[in-house]
Amino acid sequence: AQSERDLELLRSVWEMRKEWEDHWNEWKFGKFASIDVGVMEAFAQAFSKRIYKLQKEVKGWKALDTLKDAVDQFKKMLPLILDL
């Protein structure tokens, strides 16, 4: 039963990773004039909350830690984008 739960959690982590990468690529390769920083910020905040909830269930998973780092780095970059 525990291994099934672990697999479910692992699947969630990788699905979140894919979702983040898809959004990141959309923003990265989209037209600068059409960027909505508010939407980007709201998505990053909501995503951070999802990661935080998942981190309560799993500890020390490198894939989740890497995802969290990517989202945190993105959130730090948002004010720079807003100023452009």
JSON list of N, CA and C in Angstrom, two decimals:
[
{"chain": "A", "resi": 1, "resn": "ALA", "atom": "N", "xyz": [0.83, -1.20, 0.00]},
{"chain": "A", "resi": 1, "resn": "ALA", "atom": "CA", "xyz": [0.00, 0.00, 0.00]},
{"chain": "A", "resi": 1, "resn": "ALA", "atom": "C", "xyz": [0.88, 1.26, 0.00]},
{"chain": "A", "resi": 2, "resn": "GLN", "atom": "N", "xyz": [1.96, 1.24, 0.79]},
{"chain": "A", "resi": 2, "resn": "GLN", "atom": "CA", "xyz": [2.85, 2.41, 0.84]},
{"chain": "A", "resi": 2, "resn": "GLN", "atom": "C", "xyz": [3.55, 2.63, -0.49]},
{"chain": "A", "resi": 3, "resn": "SER", "atom": "N", "xyz": [3.97, 1.53, -1.13]},
{"chain": "A", "resi": 3, "resn": "SER", "atom": "CA", "xyz": [4.66, 1.69, -2.40]},
{"chain": "A", "resi": 3, "resn": "SER", "atom": "C", "xyz": [3.71, 2.23, -3.47]},
{"chain": "A", "resi": 4, "resn": "GLU", "atom": "N", "xyz": [2.42, 1.86, -3.40]},
{"chain": "A", "resi": 4, "resn": "GLU", "atom": "CA", "xyz": [1.44, 2.42, -4.33]},
{"chain": "A", "resi": 4, "resn": "GLU", "atom": "C", "xyz": [1.29, 3.91, -4.10]},
{"chain": "A", "resi": 5, "resn": "ARG", "atom": "N", "xyz": [1.28, 4.33, -2.85]},
{"chain": "A", "resi": 5, "resn": "ARG", "atom": "CA", "xyz": [1.18, 5.75, -2.52]},
{"chain": "A", "resi": 5, "resn": "ARG", "atom": "C", "xyz": [2.43, 6.50, -3.00]},
{"chain": "A", "resi": 6, "resn": "ASP", "atom": "N", "xyz": [3.57, 5.89, -2.80]},
{"chain": "A", "resi": 6, "resn": "ASP", "atom": "CA", "xyz": [4.81, 6.51, -3.26]},
{"chain": "A", "resi": 6, "resn": "ASP", "atom": "C", "xyz": [4.81, 6.69, -4.78]},
{"chain": "A", "resi": 7, "resn": "LEU", "atom": "N", "xyz": [4.32, 5.68, -5.50]},
{"chain": "A", "resi": 7, "resn": "LEU", "atom": "CA", "xyz": [4.24, 5.79, -6.96]},
{"chain": "A", "resi": 7, "resn": "LEU", "atom": "C", "xyz": [3.27, 6.89, -7.37]},
{"chain": "A", "resi": 8, "resn": "GLU", "atom": "N", "xyz": [2.17, 7.00, -6.66]},
{"chain": "A", "resi": 8, "resn": "GLU", "atom": "CA", "xyz": [1.20, 8.05, -6.94]},
{"chain": "A", "resi": 8, "resn": "GLU", "atom": "C", "xyz": [1.82, 9.44, -6.70]},
{"chain": "A", "resi": 9, "resn": "LEU", "atom": "N", "xyz": [2.56, 9.56, -5.61]},
{"chain": "A", "resi": 9, "resn": "LEU", "atom": "CA", "xyz": [3.23, 10.83, -5.31]},
{"chain": "A", "resi": 9, "resn": "LEU", "atom": "C", "xyz": [4.30, 11.15, -6.36]},
{"chain": "A", "resi": 10, "resn": "LEU", "atom": "N", "xyz": [5.05, 10.13, -6.75]},
{"chain": "A", "resi": 10, "resn": "LEU", "atom": "CA", "xyz": [6.08, 10.32, -7.76]},
{"chain": "A", "resi": 10, "resn": "LEU", "atom": "C", "xyz": [5.47, 10.75, -9.09]},
{"chain": "A", "resi": 11, "resn": "ARG", "atom": "N", "xyz": [4.35, 10.14, -9.45]},
{"chain": "A", "resi": 11, "resn": "ARG", "atom": "CA", "xyz": [3.65, 10.53, -10.67]},
{"chain": "A", "resi": 11, "resn": "ARG", "atom": "C", "xyz": [3.21, 11.99, -10.57]},
{"chain": "A", "resi": 12, "resn": "SER", "atom": "N", "xyz": [2.73, 12.39, -9.42]},
{"chain": "A", "resi": 12, "resn": "SER", "atom": "CA", "xyz": [2.30, 13.78, -9.21]},
{"chain": "A", "resi": 12, "resn": "SER", "atom": "C", "xyz": [3.46, 14.75, -9.40]},
{"chain": "A", "resi": 13, "resn": "VAL", "atom": "N", "xyz": [4.62, 14.39, -8.86]},
{"chain": "A", "resi": 13, "resn": "VAL", "atom": "CA", "xyz": [5.80, 15.25, -8.99]},
{"chain": "A", "resi": 13, "resn": "VAL", "atom": "C", "xyz": [6.16, 15.43, -10.46]},
{"chain": "A", "resi": 14, "resn": "TRP", "atom": "N", "xyz": [6.19, 14.34, -11.21]},
{"chain": "A", "resi": 14, "resn": "TRP", "atom": "CA", "xyz": [6.59, 14.43, -12.62]},
{"chain": "A", "resi": 14, "resn": "TRP", "atom": "C", "xyz": [5.54, 15.12, -13.47]},
{"chain": "A", "resi": 15, "resn": "GLU", "atom": "N", "xyz": [4.26, 14.95, -13.12]},
{"chain": "A", "resi": 15, "resn": "GLU", "atom": "CA", "xyz": [3.21, 15.68, -13.84]},
{"chain": "A", "resi": 15, "resn": "GLU", "atom": "C", "xyz": [3.32, 17.18, -13.57]},
{"chain": "A", "resi": 16, "resn": "MET", "atom": "N", "xyz": [3.63, 17.54, -12.33]},
{"chain": "A", "resi": 16, "resn": "MET", "atom": "CA", "xyz": [3.82, 18.94, -12.00]},
{"chain": "A", "resi": 16, "resn": "MET", "atom": "C", "xyz": [5.04, 19.49, -12.74]},
{"chain": "A", "resi": 17, "resn": "ARG", "atom": "N", "xyz": [6.08, 18.71, -12.81]},
{"chain": "A", "resi": 17, "resn": "ARG", "atom": "CA", "xyz": [7.29, 19.14, -13.52]},
{"chain": "A", "resi": 17, "resn": "ARG", "atom": "C", "xyz": [6.97, 19.44, -14.99]},
{"chain": "A", "resi": 18, "resn": "LYS", "atom": "N", "xyz": [6.20, 18.55, -15.60]},
{"chain": "A", "resi": 18, "resn": "LYS", "atom": "CA", "xyz": [5.80, 18.73, -17.00]},
{"chain": "A", "resi": 18, "resn": "LYS", "atom": "C", "xyz": [4.94, 19.98, -17.15]},
{"chain": "A", "resi": 19, "resn": "GLU", "atom": "N", "xyz": [4.00, 20.17, -16.24]},
{"chain": "A", "resi": 19, "resn": "GLU", "atom": "CA", "xyz": [3.13, 21.34, -16.28]},
{"chain": "A", "resi": 19, "resn": "GLU", "atom": "C", "xyz": [3.95, 22.63, -16.17]},
{"chain": "A", "resi": 20, "resn": "TRP", "atom": "N", "xyz": [4.92, 22.65, -15.24]},
{"chain": "A", "resi": 20, "resn": "TRP", "atom": "CA", "xyz": [5.77, 23.82, -15.07]},
{"chain": "A", "resi": 20, "resn": "TRP", "atom": "C", "xyz": [6.59, 24.09, -16.33]},
{"chain": "A", "resi": 21, "resn": "GLU", "atom": "N", "xyz": [7.20, 23.04, -16.87]},
{"chain": "A", "resi": 21, "resn": "GLU", "atom": "CA", "xyz": [8.01, 23.20, -18.07]},
{"chain": "A", "resi": 21, "resn": "GLU", "atom": "C", "xyz": [7.18, 23.72, -19.25]},
{"chain": "A", "resi": 22, "resn": "ASP", "atom": "N", "xyz": [5.96, 23.23, -19.38]},
{"chain": "A", "resi": 22, "resn": "ASP", "atom": "CA", "xyz": [5.08, 23.69, -20.47]},
{"chain": "A", "resi": 22, "resn": "ASP", "atom": "C", "xyz": [4.79, 25.18, -20.34]},
{"chain": "A", "resi": 23, "resn": "HIS", "atom": "N", "xyz": [4.46, 25.62, -19.13]},
{"chain": "A", "resi": 23, "resn": "HIS", "atom": "CA", "xyz": [4.20, 27.05, -18.91]},
{"chain": "A", "resi": 23, "resn": "HIS", "atom": "C", "xyz": [5.47, 27.88, -19.11]},
{"chain": "A", "resi": 24, "resn": "TRP", "atom": "N", "xyz": [6.56, 27.40, -18.58]},
{"chain": "A", "resi": 24, "resn": "TRP", "atom": "CA", "xyz": [7.82, 28.13, -18.70]},
{"chain": "A", "resi": 24, "resn": "TRP", "atom": "C", "xyz": [8.19, 28.31, -20.17]},
{"chain": "A", "resi": 25, "resn": "ASN", "atom": "N", "xyz": [8.06, 27.25, -20.96]},
{"chain": "A", "resi": 25, "resn": "ASN", "atom": "CA", "xyz": [8.38, 27.35, -22.38]},
{"chain": "A", "resi": 25, "resn": "ASN", "atom": "C", "xyz": [7.43, 28.29, -23.11]},
{"chain": "A", "resi": 26, "resn": "GLU", "atom": "N", "xyz": [6.17, 28.28, -22.72]},
{"chain": "A", "resi": 26, "resn": "GLU", "atom": "CA", "xyz": [5.20, 29.20, -23.32]},
{"chain": "A", "resi": 26, "resn": "GLU", "atom": "C", "xyz": [5.60, 30.65, -23.05]},
{"chain": "A", "resi": 27, "resn": "TRP", "atom": "N", "xyz": [6.00, 30.95, -21.83]},
{"chain": "A", "resi": 27, "resn": "TRP", "atom": "CA", "xyz": [6.42, 32.31, -21.49]},
{"chain": "A", "resi": 27, "resn": "TRP", "atom": "C", "xyz": [7.75, 32.66, -22.14]},
{"chain": "A", "resi": 28, "resn": "LYS", "atom": "N", "xyz": [8.65, 31.71, -22.12]},
{"chain": "A", "resi": 28, "resn": "LYS", "atom": "CA", "xyz": [10.00, 31.96, -22.62]},
{"chain": "A", "resi": 28, "resn": "LYS", "atom": "C", "xyz": [10.01, 32.23, -24.12]},
{"chain": "A", "resi": 29, "resn": "PHE", "atom": "N", "xyz": [9.18, 31.53, -24.86]},
{"chain": "A", "resi": 29, "resn": "PHE", "atom": "CA", "xyz": [9.19, 31.64, -26.31]},
{"chain": "A", "resi": 29, "resn": "PHE", "atom": "C", "xyz": [8.03, 32.46, -26.86]},
{"chain": "A", "resi": 30, "resn": "GLY", "atom": "N", "xyz": [7.17, 32.97, -25.98]},
{"chain": "A", "resi": 30, "resn": "GLY", "atom": "CA", "xyz": [6.04, 33.79, -26.42]},
{"chain": "A", "resi": 30, "resn": "GLY", "atom": "C", "xyz": [6.48, 35.20, -26.75]},
{"chain": "A", "resi": 31, "resn": "LYS", "atom": "N", "xyz": [5.56, 35.95, -27.30]},
{"chain": "A", "resi": 31, "resn": "LYS", "atom": "CA", "xyz": [5.83, 37.35, -27.63]},
{"chain": "A", "resi": 31, "resn": "LYS", "atom": "C", "xyz": [5.89, 38.17, -26.35]},
{"chain": "A", "resi": 32, "resn": "PHE", "atom": "N", "xyz": [6.92, 38.98, -26.25]},
{"chain": "A", "resi": 32, "resn": "PHE", "atom": "CA", "xyz": [7.13, 39.76, -25.03]},
{"chain": "A", "resi": 32, "resn": "PHE", "atom": "C", "xyz": [5.95, 40.70, -24.76]},
{"chain": "A", "resi": 33, "resn": "ALA", "atom": "N", "xyz": [5.41, 41.30, -25.81]},
{"chain": "A", "resi": 33, "resn": "ALA", "atom": "CA", "xyz": [4.31, 42.25, -25.65]},
{"chain": "A", "resi": 33, "resn": "ALA", "atom": "C", "xyz": [3.05, 41.60, -25.08]},
{"chain": "A", "resi": 34, "resn": "SER", "atom": "N", "xyz": [2.92, 40.30, -25.26]},
{"chain": "A", "resi": 34, "resn": "SER", "atom": "CA", "xyz": [1.70, 39.62, -24.79]},
{"chain": "A", "resi": 34, "resn": "SER", "atom": "C", "xyz": [1.87, 38.98, -23.41]},
{"chain": "A", "resi": 35, "resn": "ILE", "atom": "N", "xyz": [3.00, 39.20, -22.78]},
{"chain": "A", "resi": 35, "resn": "ILE", "atom": "CA", "xyz": [3.24, 38.62, -21.46]},
{"chain": "A", "resi": 35, "resn": "ILE", "atom": "C", "xyz": [2.36, 39.31, -20.42]},
{"chain": "A", "resi": 36, "resn": "ASP", "atom": "N", "xyz": [1.66, 38.52, -19.64]},
{"chain": "A", "resi": 36, "resn": "ASP", "atom": "CA", "xyz": [0.85, 39.04, -18.54]},
{"chain": "A", "resi": 36, "resn": "ASP", "atom": "C", "xyz": [1.52, 38.62, -17.24]},
{"chain": "A", "resi": 37, "resn": "VAL", "atom": "N", "xyz": [2.26, 39.55, -16.65]},
{"chain": "A", "resi": 37, "resn": "VAL", "atom": "CA", "xyz": [3.04, 39.23, -15.45]},
{"chain": "A", "resi": 37, "resn": "VAL", "atom": "C", "xyz": [2.12, 38.82, -14.30]},
{"chain": "A", "resi": 38, "resn": "GLY", "atom": "N", "xyz": [0.94, 39.40, -14.23]},
{"chain": "A", "resi": 38, "resn": "GLY", "atom": "CA", "xyz": [-0.01, 39.03, -13.17]},
{"chain": "A", "resi": 38, "resn": "GLY", "atom": "C", "xyz": [-0.40, 37.57, -13.23]},
{"chain": "A", "resi": 39, "resn": "VAL", "atom": "N", "xyz": [-0.64, 37.09, -14.43]},
{"chain": "A", "resi": 39, "resn": "VAL", "atom": "CA", "xyz": [-0.98, 35.67, -14.62]},
{"chain": "A", "resi": 39, "resn": "VAL", "atom": "C", "xyz": [0.21, 34.80, -14.25]},
{"chain": "A", "resi": 40, "resn": "MET", "atom": "N", "xyz": [1.39, 35.23, -14.67]},
{"chain": "A", "resi": 40, "resn": "MET", "atom": "CA", "xyz": [2.61, 34.47, -14.37]},
{"chain": "A", "resi": 40, "resn": "MET", "atom": "C", "xyz": [2.82, 34.40, -12.85]},
{"chain": "A", "resi": 41, "resn": "GLU", "atom": "N", "xyz": [2.64, 35.52, -12.19]},
{"chain": "A", "resi": 41, "resn": "GLU", "atom": "CA", "xyz": [2.84, 35.57, -10.74]},
{"chain": "A", "resi": 41, "resn": "GLU", "atom": "C", "xyz": [1.82, 34.71, -10.01]},
{"chain": "A", "resi": 42, "resn": "ALA", "atom": "N", "xyz": [0.55, 34.79, -10.43]},
{"chain": "A", "resi": 42, "resn": "ALA", "atom": "CA", "xyz": [-0.50, 33.99, -9.79]},
{"chain": "A", "resi": 42, "resn": "ALA", "atom": "C", "xyz": [-0.23, 32.50, -9.98]},
{"chain": "A", "resi": 43, "resn": "PHE", "atom": "N", "xyz": [0.20, 32.13, -11.18]},
{"chain": "A", "resi": 43, "resn": "PHE", "atom": "CA", "xyz": [0.50, 30.72, -11.44]},
{"chain": "A", "resi": 43, "resn": "PHE", "atom": "C", "xyz": [1.66, 30.25, -10.58]},
{"chain": "A", "resi": 44, "resn": "ALA", "atom": "N", "xyz": [2.71, 31.06, -10.49]},
{"chain": "A", "resi": 44, "resn": "ALA", "atom": "CA", "xyz": [3.88, 30.68, -9.69]},
{"chain": "A", "resi": 44, "resn": "ALA", "atom": "C", "xyz": [3.51, 30.55, -8.21]},
{"chain": "A", "resi": 45, "resn": "GLN", "atom": "N", "xyz": [2.68, 31.45, -7.71]},
{"chain": "A", "resi": 45, "resn": "GLN", "atom": "CA", "xyz": [2.25, 31.38, -6.31]},
{"chain": "A", "resi": 45, "resn": "GLN", "atom": "C", "xyz": [1.45, 30.11, -6.05]},
{"chain": "A", "resi": 46, "resn": "ALA", "atom": "N", "xyz": [0.48, 29.85, -6.92]},
{"chain": "A", "resi": 46, "resn": "ALA", "atom": "CA", "xyz": [-0.34, 28.64, -6.76]},
{"chain": "A", "resi": 46, "resn": "ALA", "atom": "C", "xyz": [0.52, 27.39, -6.88]},
{"chain": "A", "resi": 47, "resn": "PHE", "atom": "N", "xyz": [1.46, 27.41, -7.77]},
{"chain": "A", "resi": 47, "resn": "PHE", "atom": "CA", "xyz": [2.35, 26.26, -7.96]},
{"chain": "A", "resi": 47, "resn": "PHE", "atom": "C", "xyz": [3.21, 26.04, -6.72]},
{"chain": "A", "resi": 48, "resn": "SER", "atom": "N", "xyz": [3.69, 27.12, -6.13]},
{"chain": "A", "resi": 48, "resn": "SER", "atom": "CA", "xyz": [4.49, 27.02, -4.90]},
{"chain": "A", "resi": 48, "resn": "SER", "atom": "C", "xyz": [3.69, 26.38, -3.78]},
{"chain": "A", "resi": 49, "resn": "LYS", "atom": "N", "xyz": [2.43, 26.72, -3.69]},
{"chain": "A", "resi": 49, "resn": "LYS", "atom": "CA", "xyz": [1.56, 26.13, -2.66]},
{"chain": "A", "resi": 49, "resn": "LYS", "atom": "C", "xyz": [1.39, 24.63, -2.89]},
{"chain": "A", "resi": 50, "resn": "ARG", "atom": "N", "xyz": [1.24, 24.24, -4.15]},
{"chain": "A", "resi": 50, "resn": "ARG", "atom": "CA", "xyz": [1.11, 22.81, -4.47]},
{"chain": "A", "resi": 50, "resn": "ARG", "atom": "C", "xyz": [2.39, 22.07, -4.09]},
{"chain": "A", "resi": 51, "resn": "ILE", "atom": "N", "xyz": [3.53, 22.67, -4.38]},
{"chain": "A", "resi": 51, "resn": "ILE", "atom": "CA", "xyz": [4.81, 22.05, -4.04]},
{"chain": "A", "resi": 51, "resn": "ILE", "atom": "C", "xyz": [4.93, 21.92, -2.53]},
{"chain": "A", "resi": 52, "resn": "TYR", "atom": "N", "xyz": [4.58, 22.97, -1.80]},
{"chain": "A", "resi": 52, "resn": "TYR", "atom": "CA", "xyz": [4.66, 22.97, -0.34]},
{"chain": "A", "resi": 52, "resn": "TYR", "atom": "C", "xyz": [3.80, 21.83, 0.24]},
{"chain": "A", "resi": 53, "resn": "LYS", "atom": "N", "xyz": [2.59, 21.67, -0.27]},
{"chain": "A", "resi": 53, "resn": "LYS", "atom": "CA", "xyz": [1.72, 20.60, 0.21]},
{"chain": "A", "resi": 53, "resn": "LYS", "atom": "C", "xyz": [2.32, 19.23, -0.07]},
{"chain": "A", "resi": 54, "resn": "LEU", "atom": "N", "xyz": [2.91, 19.08, -1.24]},
{"chain": "A", "resi": 54, "resn": "LEU", "atom": "CA", "xyz": [3.51, 17.80, -1.60]},
{"chain": "A", "resi": 54, "resn": "LEU", "atom": "C", "xyz": [4.75, 17.52, -0.76]},
{"chain": "A", "resi": 55, "resn": "GLN", "atom": "N", "xyz": [5.50, 18.57, -0.42]},
{"chain": "A", "resi": 55, "resn": "GLN", "atom": "CA", "xyz": [6.70, 18.39, 0.41]},
{"chain": "A", "resi": 55, "resn": "GLN", "atom": "C", "xyz": [6.36, 17.91, 1.81]},
{"chain": "A", "resi": 56, "resn": "LYS", "atom": "N", "xyz": [5.14, 18.13, 2.25]},
{"chain": "A", "resi": 56, "resn": "LYS", "atom": "CA", "xyz": [4.73, 17.61, 3.56]},
{"chain": "A", "resi": 56, "resn": "LYS", "atom": "C", "xyz": [4.64, 16.09, 3.55]},
{"chain": "A", "resi": 57, "resn": "GLU", "atom": "N", "xyz": [4.37, 15.54, 2.37]},
{"chain": "A", "resi": 57, "resn": "GLU", "atom": "CA", "xyz": [4.22, 14.09, 2.26]},
{"chain": "A", "resi": 57, "resn": "GLU", "atom": "C", "xyz": [5.51, 13.37, 1.89]},
{"chain": "A", "resi": 58, "resn": "VAL", "atom": "N", "xyz": [6.39, 14.07, 1.20]},
{"chain": "A", "resi": 58, "resn": "VAL", "atom": "CA", "xyz": [7.65, 13.45, 0.78]},
{"chain": "A", "resi": 58, "resn": "VAL", "atom": "C", "xyz": [8.81, 14.31, 1.22]},
{"chain": "A", "resi": 59, "resn": "LYS", "atom": "N", "xyz": [9.87, 13.68, 1.59]},
{"chain": "A", "resi": 59, "resn": "LYS", "atom": "CA", "xyz": [11.06, 14.40, 2.04]},
{"chain": "A", "resi": 59, "resn": "LYS", "atom": "C", "xyz": [12.26, 13.92, 1.24]},
{"chain": "A", "resi": 60, "resn": "GLY", "atom": "N", "xyz": [13.06, 14.87, 0.80]},
{"chain": "A", "resi": 60, "resn": "GLY", "atom": "CA", "xyz": [14.32, 14.53, 0.18]},
{"chain": "A", "resi": 60, "resn": "GLY", "atom": "C", "xyz": [14.24, 14.01, -1.24]},
{"chain": "A", "resi": 61, "resn": "TRP", "atom": "N", "xyz": [13.13, 14.26, -1.94]},
{"chain": "A", "resi": 61, "resn": "TRP", "atom": "CA", "xyz": [13.05, 13.84, -3.33]},
{"chain": "A", "resi": 61, "resn": "TRP", "atom": "C", "xyz": [13.69, 14.91, -4.18]},
{"chain": "A", "resi": 62, "resn": "LYS", "atom": "N", "xyz": [14.76, 14.57, -4.86]},
{"chain": "A", "resi": 62, "resn": "LYS", "atom": "CA", "xyz": [15.52, 15.52, -5.66]},
{"chain": "A", "resi": 62, "resn": "LYS", "atom": "C", "xyz": [14.66, 16.15, -6.76]},
{"chain": "A", "resi": 63, "resn": "ALA", "atom": "N", "xyz": [13.78, 15.38, -7.37]},
{"chain": "A", "resi": 63, "resn": "ALA", "atom": "CA", "xyz": [12.93, 15.90, -8.44]},
{"chain": "A", "resi": 63, "resn": "ALA", "atom": "C", "xyz": [12.03, 17.03, -7.92]},
{"chain": "A", "resi": 64, "resn": "LEU", "atom": "N", "xyz": [11.50, 16.86, -6.73]},
{"chain": "A", "resi": 64, "resn": "LEU", "atom": "CA", "xyz": [10.63, 17.89, -6.13]},
{"chain": "A", "resi": 64, "resn": "LEU", "atom": "C", "xyz": [11.46, 19.09, -5.69]},
{"chain": "A", "resi": 65, "resn": "ASP", "atom": "N", "xyz": [12.63, 18.83, -5.12]},
{"chain": "A", "resi": 65, "resn": "ASP", "atom": "CA", "xyz": [13.50, 19.93, -4.71]},
{"chain": "A", "resi": 65, "resn": "ASP", "atom": "C", "xyz": [13.94, 20.78, -5.91]},
{"chain": "A", "resi": 66, "resn": "THR", "atom": "N", "xyz": [14.24, 20.13, -7.01]},
{"chain": "A", "resi": 66, "resn": "THR", "atom": "CA", "xyz": [14.66, 20.82, -8.22]},
{"chain": "A", "resi": 66, "resn": "THR", "atom": "C", "xyz": [13.51, 21.67, -8.78]},
{"chain": "A", "resi": 67, "resn": "LEU", "atom": "N", "xyz": [12.31, 21.12, -8.75]},
{"chain": "A", "resi": 67, "resn": "LEU", "atom": "CA", "xyz": [11.14, 21.86, -9.20]},
{"chain": "A", "resi": 67, "resn": "LEU", "atom": "C", "xyz": [10.91, 23.09, -8.33]},
{"chain": "A", "resi": 68, "resn": "LYS", "atom": "N", "xyz": [11.02, 22.92, -7.03]},
{"chain": "A", "resi": 68, "resn": "LYS", "atom": "CA", "xyz": [10.84, 24.04, -6.11]},
{"chain": "A", "resi": 68, "resn": "LYS", "atom": "C", "xyz": [11.88, 25.13, -6.38]},
{"chain": "A", "resi": 69, "resn": "ASP", "atom": "N", "xyz": [13.12, 24.73, -6.59]},
{"chain": "A", "resi": 69, "resn": "ASP", "atom": "CA", "xyz": [14.17, 25.69, -6.90]},
{"chain": "A", "resi": 69, "resn": "ASP", "atom": "C", "xyz": [13.88, 26.47, -8.18]},
{"chain": "A", "resi": 70, "resn": "ALA", "atom": "N", "xyz": [13.38, 25.78, -9.20]},
{"chain": "A", "resi": 70, "resn": "ALA", "atom": "CA", "xyz": [13.05, 26.43, -10.46]},
{"chain": "A", "resi": 70, "resn": "ALA", "atom": "C", "xyz": [11.94, 27.46, -10.28]},
{"chain": "A", "resi": 71, "resn": "VAL", "atom": "N", "xyz": [10.92, 27.10, -9.52]},
{"chain": "A", "resi": 71, "resn": "VAL", "atom": "CA", "xyz": [9.80, 28.02, -9.27]},
{"chain": "A", "resi": 71, "resn": "VAL", "atom": "C", "xyz": [10.26, 29.20, -8.42]},
{"chain": "A", "resi": 72, "resn": "ASP", "atom": "N", "xyz": [11.06, 28.94, -7.41]},
{"chain": "A", "resi": 72, "resn": "ASP", "atom": "CA", "xyz": [11.58, 30.03, -6.57]},
{"chain": "A", "resi": 72, "resn": "ASP", "atom": "C", "xyz": [12.43, 31.00, -7.38]},
{"chain": "A", "resi": 73, "resn": "GLN", "atom": "N", "xyz": [13.27, 30.47, -8.25]},
{"chain": "A", "resi": 73, "resn": "GLN", "atom": "CA", "xyz": [14.10, 31.31, -9.11]},
{"chain": "A", "resi": 73, "resn": "GLN", "atom": "C", "xyz": [13.23, 32.18, -10.03]},
{"chain": "A", "resi": 74, "resn": "PHE", "atom": "N", "xyz": [12.20, 31.58, -10.56]},
{"chain": "A", "resi": 74, "resn": "PHE", "atom": "CA", "xyz": [11.27, 32.30, -11.43]},
{"chain": "A", "resi": 74, "resn": "PHE", "atom": "C", "xyz": [10.58, 33.43, -10.67]},
{"chain": "A", "resi": 75, "resn": "LYS", "atom": "N", "xyz": [10.16, 33.14, -9.44]},
{"chain": "A", "resi": 75, "resn": "LYS", "atom": "CA", "xyz": [9.49, 34.17, -8.64]},
{"chain": "A", "resi": 75, "resn": "LYS", "atom": "C", "xyz": [10.43, 35.34, -8.33]},
{"chain": "A", "resi": 76, "resn": "LYS", "atom": "N", "xyz": [11.70, 35.06, -8.16]},
{"chain": "A", "resi": 76, "resn": "LYS", "atom": "CA", "xyz": [12.68, 36.12, -7.92]},
{"chain": "A", "resi": 76, "resn": "LYS", "atom": "C", "xyz": [12.88, 36.98, -9.17]},
{"chain": "A", "resi": 77, "resn": "MET", "atom": "N", "xyz": [12.68, 36.40, -10.33]},
{"chain": "A", "resi": 77, "resn": "MET", "atom": "CA", "xyz": [12.89, 37.08, -11.60]},
{"chain": "A", "resi": 77, "resn": "MET", "atom": "C", "xyz": [11.69, 37.95, -12.01]},
{"chain": "A", "resi": 78, "resn": "LEU", "atom": "N", "xyz": [10.53, 37.68, -11.47]},
{"chain": "A", "resi": 78, "resn": "LEU", "atom": "CA", "xyz": [9.31, 38.38, -11.87]},
{"chain": "A", "resi": 78, "resn": "LEU", "atom": "C", "xyz": [9.40, 39.90, -11.74]},
{"chain": "A", "resi": 79, "resn": "PRO", "atom": "N", "xyz": [9.95, 40.45, -10.65]},
{"chain": "A", "resi": 79, "resn": "PRO", "atom": "CA", "xyz": [10.04, 41.92, -10.58]},
{"chain": "A", "resi": 79, "resn": "PRO", "atom": "C", "xyz": [10.86, 42.52, -11.72]},
{"chain": "A", "resi": 80, "resn": "LEU", "atom": "N", "xyz": [11.87, 41.82, -12.16]},
{"chain": "A", "resi": 80, "resn": "LEU", "atom": "CA", "xyz": [12.68, 42.30, -13.28]},
{"chain": "A", "resi": 80, "resn": "LEU", "atom": "C", "xyz": [11.85, 42.35, -14.56]},
{"chain": "A", "resi": 81, "resn": "ILE", "atom": "N", "xyz": [11.05, 41.33, -14.78]},
{"chain": "A", "resi": 81, "resn": "ILE", "atom": "CA", "xyz": [10.19, 41.30, -15.96]},
{"chain": "A", "resi": 81, "resn": "ILE", "atom": "C", "xyz": [9.18, 42.43, -15.90]},
{"chain": "A", "resi": 82, "resn": "LEU", "atom": "N", "xyz": [8.64, 42.67, -14.73]},
{"chain": "A", "resi": 82, "resn": "LEU", "atom": "CA", "xyz": [7.65, 43.72, -14.54]},
{"chain": "A", "resi": 82, "resn": "LEU", "atom": "C", "xyz": [8.23, 45.09, -14.85]},
{"chain": "A", "resi": 83, "resn": "ASP", "atom": "N", "xyz": [9.50, 45.30, -14.54]},
{"chain": "A", "resi": 83, "resn": "ASP", "atom": "CA", "xyz": [10.13, 46.59, -14.77]},
{"chain": "A", "resi": 83, "resn": "ASP", "atom": "C", "xyz": [10.49, 46.86, -16.23]},
{"chain": "A", "resi": 84, "resn": "LEU", "atom": "N", "xyz": [10.45, 45.83, -17.07]},
{"chain": "A", "resi": 84, "resn": "LEU", "atom": "CA", "xyz": [10.82, 46.04, -18.48]},
{"chain": "A", "resi": 84, "resn": "LEU", "atom": "C", "xyz": [9.75, 46.75, -19.26]}
]
